[in-house]
Coordinates of C-alpha atoms (C1' of nucleotides) in Angstrom, one line a residue:
Chain A
M778 CA -2.1 28.4 23.9
S779 CA 0.4 26.7 21.6
I780 CA 2.0 28.3 18.5
D781 CA -0.1 26.0 16.2
A782 CA -3.3 26.7 18.0
A783 CA -2.7 30.5 17.9
T784 CA -1.9 30.3 14.2
D785 CA -5.0 28.3 13.4
L786 CA -7.1 30.7 15.4
Q787 CA -5.7 33.6 13.4
K788 CA -6.6 31.9 10.1
R789 CA -10.2 31.4 11.2
L790 CA -10.7 34.8 12.7
A791 CA -9.1 36.5 9.7
A792 CA -12.1 35.5 7.6
R793 CA -14.2 37.8 9.8
V794 CA -12.3 41.0 9.1
V795 CA -14.3 43.6 7.3
R796 CA -12.2 45.9 5.0
T797 CA -14.8 48.4 4.1
D798 CA -16.2 51.4 6.1
E799 CA -18.8 50.2 8.6
F800 CA -19.3 53.0 11.0
G801 CA -21.1 56.4 11.3
T802 CA -20.0 59.7 12.8
V803 CA -16.8 59.4 14.7
R804 CA -16.9 61.5 17.9
R805 CA -14.4 59.6 20.0
V806 CA -11.2 57.9 18.9
T807 CA -9.2 55.7 21.3
G808 CA -5.5 54.9 21.2
V809 CA -4.0 51.9 22.9
D810 CA -0.4 51.2 23.9
V811 CA 1.4 48.6 26.1
A812 CA 4.6 49.0 28.2
Y813 CA 6.8 46.4 29.8
S814 CA 8.2 46.6 33.2
T815 CA 12.0 46.3 33.6
V816 CA 11.8 45.0 37.2
D817 CA 9.3 42.2 36.8
D818 CA 7.2 40.5 34.2
R819 CA 4.3 42.8 34.4
V820 CA 2.8 44.6 31.4
T821 CA 0.6 47.7 31.5
C822 CA -1.9 48.9 28.9
A823 CA -3.5 52.3 28.5
A824 CA -6.6 53.0 26.4
V825 CA -6.9 56.7 26.0
T826 CA -10.0 58.3 24.3
L827 CA -9.8 61.6 22.5
D828 CA -12.5 63.9 21.2
A829 CA -12.2 63.5 17.5
D830 CA -12.7 67.2 16.7
T831 CA -10.4 68.8 19.3
L832 CA -8.0 65.8 19.8
T833 CA -8.2 66.4 23.6
V834 CA -8.2 63.6 26.1
T835 CA -11.7 62.7 27.4
E836 CA -10.9 59.4 29.3
I837 CA -8.0 57.2 30.3
A838 CA -8.3 53.5 31.3
T839 CA -5.4 51.3 32.3
A840 CA -4.8 47.7 33.3
T841 CA -1.8 45.8 34.5
G842 CA -1.1 42.0 34.3
V843 CA 1.4 39.4 33.3
A844 CA 2.3 38.5 29.7
D845 CA 2.3 34.8 29.5
F846 CA 2.6 34.5 25.7
P847 CA 6.1 35.2 24.3
Y848 CA 6.8 37.8 21.7
I849 CA 6.8 36.1 18.3
P850 CA 6.5 38.2 15.2
G851 CA 3.2 37.3 13.6
L852 CA 1.7 36.2 16.9
F853 CA 2.0 39.5 18.6
S854 CA -1.7 39.9 19.5
F855 CA -1.6 36.8 21.6
R856 CA 0.9 38.6 23.9
E857 CA -0.7 42.0 24.1
L858 CA -4.4 41.5 23.4
P859 CA -5.4 40.2 26.8
I860 CA -4.1 43.3 28.6
V861 CA -5.4 45.5 25.9
L862 CA -8.9 44.1 26.3
E863 CA -8.8 44.6 30.0
A864 CA -7.9 48.3 29.6
F865 CA -10.3 48.8 26.7
D866 CA -13.2 47.2 28.6
R867 CA -12.7 49.7 31.5
L868 CA -13.6 52.6 29.3
S869 CA -16.9 54.0 30.4
V870 CA -17.8 55.2 26.9
R871 CA -17.3 52.9 23.9
P872 CA -15.3 54.8 21.2
D873 CA -16.3 55.0 17.5
L874 CA -12.8 54.1 16.3
V875 CA -9.6 52.6 17.8
V876 CA -6.0 53.1 16.6
C877 CA -3.5 50.4 17.5
D878 CA 0.2 50.6 17.8
G879 CA 0.8 47.7 15.4
Q880 CA -0.5 46.1 12.2
G881 CA -4.0 45.4 11.1
V882 CA -4.2 43.2 8.0
A883 CA -0.6 44.0 7.0
H884 CA 0.3 40.7 8.5
P885 CA 1.4 37.3 7.1
R886 CA -2.1 35.8 7.8
R887 CA -3.9 39.2 7.5
F888 CA -4.6 39.3 11.3
G889 CA -2.5 41.7 13.3
L890 CA -3.3 43.1 16.7
A891 CA -5.6 45.8 15.3
S892 CA -7.7 43.3 13.4
H893 CA -7.8 40.9 16.4
L894 CA -9.1 43.7 18.7
G895 CA -11.5 44.8 16.1
V896 CA -13.0 41.4 15.5
V897 CA -13.3 40.3 19.1
R898 CA -15.0 43.6 20.1
D899 CA -16.7 44.2 16.8
I900 CA -15.4 47.7 16.6
P901 CA -13.7 49.8 13.8
T902 CA -9.9 49.7 14.2
I903 CA -6.8 51.0 12.4
G904 CA -3.4 49.5 12.5
C905 CA -0.7 52.2 12.6
A906 CA 2.8 50.7 13.1
K907 CA 6.1 52.4 13.3
T908 CA 7.9 49.7 11.3
C909 CA 6.9 47.2 8.6
L910 CA 6.3 43.5 9.5
T911 CA 5.6 42.1 6.0
G912 CA 5.4 43.3 2.4
D913 CA 7.3 45.5 0.1
F914 CA 7.0 49.2 -0.6
V915 CA 8.8 52.1 -2.3
M916 CA 9.6 55.1 -0.1
P917 CA 6.8 57.7 -0.5
A918 CA 7.6 61.3 -1.5
D919 CA 8.9 63.5 1.3
E920 CA 5.7 65.4 2.0
R921 CA 2.9 65.0 4.4
G922 CA 0.2 62.8 3.0
A923 CA 2.4 61.0 0.4
Y924 CA 2.0 57.3 0.5
A925 CA 2.9 54.1 -1.3
P926 CA 1.2 50.7 -1.4
L927 CA 2.4 48.0 0.9
I928 CA 2.3 44.8 -1.1
D929 CA 2.5 41.2 0.2
A930 CA 1.9 38.2 -2.1
D931 CA 0.6 40.5 -4.8
E932 CA -2.0 42.0 -2.5
I933 CA -2.2 45.5 -1.2
V934 CA -2.3 45.0 2.5
G935 CA -1.6 48.6 3.7
S936 CA 0.2 51.9 3.0
A937 CA 3.5 53.4 3.9
L938 CA 2.2 56.8 4.8
R939 CA 4.3 59.9 5.4
T940 CA 2.6 61.9 8.2
Q941 CA 5.2 64.6 8.4
P942 CA 8.0 65.8 6.1
R943 CA 11.5 64.6 6.9
V944 CA 10.4 61.7 9.1
K945 CA 10.0 58.0 8.3
P946 CA 6.6 56.8 7.1
V947 CA 4.2 54.9 9.3
F948 CA 2.5 51.6 8.2
V949 CA -1.2 52.0 8.0
S950 CA -3.6 49.1 7.4
T951 CA -7.2 48.1 7.9
G952 CA -7.8 46.7 11.3
H953 CA -11.5 46.0 11.1
R954 CA -14.6 47.8 9.6
I955 CA -12.6 50.5 7.8
A956 CA -11.3 50.8 4.3
L957 CA -7.5 51.4 3.7
A958 CA -8.1 54.9 2.2
T959 CA -10.3 55.9 5.2
A960 CA -7.7 54.5 7.6
R961 CA -5.1 56.8 5.9
E962 CA -7.4 59.8 6.1
W963 CA -7.9 59.3 9.9
T964 CA -4.2 58.7 10.4
L965 CA -3.5 62.1 8.8
R966 CA -6.3 63.8 10.7
L967 CA -4.7 62.4 13.9
T968 CA -1.1 63.6 13.0
P969 CA -1.4 67.4 12.7
R970 CA 2.1 67.9 14.2
F971 CA 4.0 64.7 14.9
R972 CA 4.8 61.5 13.1
L973 CA 2.6 59.3 15.3
P974 CA -1.2 59.7 15.8
E975 CA -2.2 61.8 18.8
T976 CA -4.1 58.8 20.1
T977 CA -0.9 56.7 20.1
R978 CA 1.1 59.5 21.7
A979 CA -1.5 60.0 24.4
A980 CA -1.7 56.3 25.1
D981 CA 2.1 56.0 25.2
H982 CA 2.3 58.9 27.7
A983 CA -0.5 57.5 29.9
V984 CA 1.1 54.0 30.0
R985 CA 4.4 55.4 31.0
V986 CA 2.8 57.3 33.8
A987 CA 0.9 54.3 35.0
M988 CA 4.0 52.1 34.8
K989 CA 6.1 54.6 36.8
A990 CA 3.4 54.6 39.5
L991 CA 3.9 50.8 39.8
T992 CA 7.7 50.9 39.8
G993 CA 9.1 54.2 40.8
Chain B
dG759 C1' 18.8 26.3 4.0
dC760 C1' 18.8 31.6 4.4
dG761 C1' 17.0 35.9 5.7
dA762 C1' 13.1 38.7 7.9
dC763 C1' 10.8 39.5 11.9
dA764 C1' 4.7 44.6 14.7
dG765 C1' 6.0 45.5 20.3
Chain C
dA1269 C1' 9.5 46.5 24.4
dT1270 C1' 13.8 48.0 27.2
dC1271 C1' 18.9 49.7 28.4
dT1272 C1' 19.6 55.8 28.4
dT1273 C1' 21.9 62.3 28.9
dG1274 C1' 22.2 65.7 26.8
dT1275 C1' 20.9 68.5 23.3
dC1276 C1' 18.9 70.8 19.2
dG1277 C1' 14.6 73.2 18.0
dC1278 C1' 9.9 75.4 18.2

DNA sequence: GCGACAG
DNA sequence: ATCTTGTCGC
């Protein structure tokens, strides 16, 4: 896939993103994360499902492959989505919500990894990134739950959300089938103790374990 | 042209 | 993303 073709595809698929709540009771929430090998060109993804009430792990699925698309800011999903889909599709139970380690519509063409995954699998997704890709924001107050709008081209595309006091905010945005305010609520619900959502932490941990099993 | 730039 | 030990704190 060429840069131009990927960009064109994003523009077309971005029109399918739904930014309002379109889901019922959330019983299971899945986190996905990808890790890169240092010894070869393989990438591994872990999709870890948690019980939404207890935040305990109920299922782990992993997949390993080769990343053929380069890392280009703005075209990130073309690099990670293939392996993410492989791991996600191995889950025996379809989750009600997915949290991605990356942006949703807080993206130059409003189509980050979370939106891409949400649209191609038609599932509610949240983008929760550790750093900002595009847009401007003022630093939210230093208290859990404080947030500031992330604005790009005069449009609110996400929120800089403080999940814990004295830590940097995370960048939350609609992935697919969820409103921004609801995405913030779920992010807070998933961060009772740490900066990042338990889903992301569980996926990060699982992918490291899987990666180490391949390497040593 | 210059600076910015998810993981 | 990854290269990377110890160390501070609950």
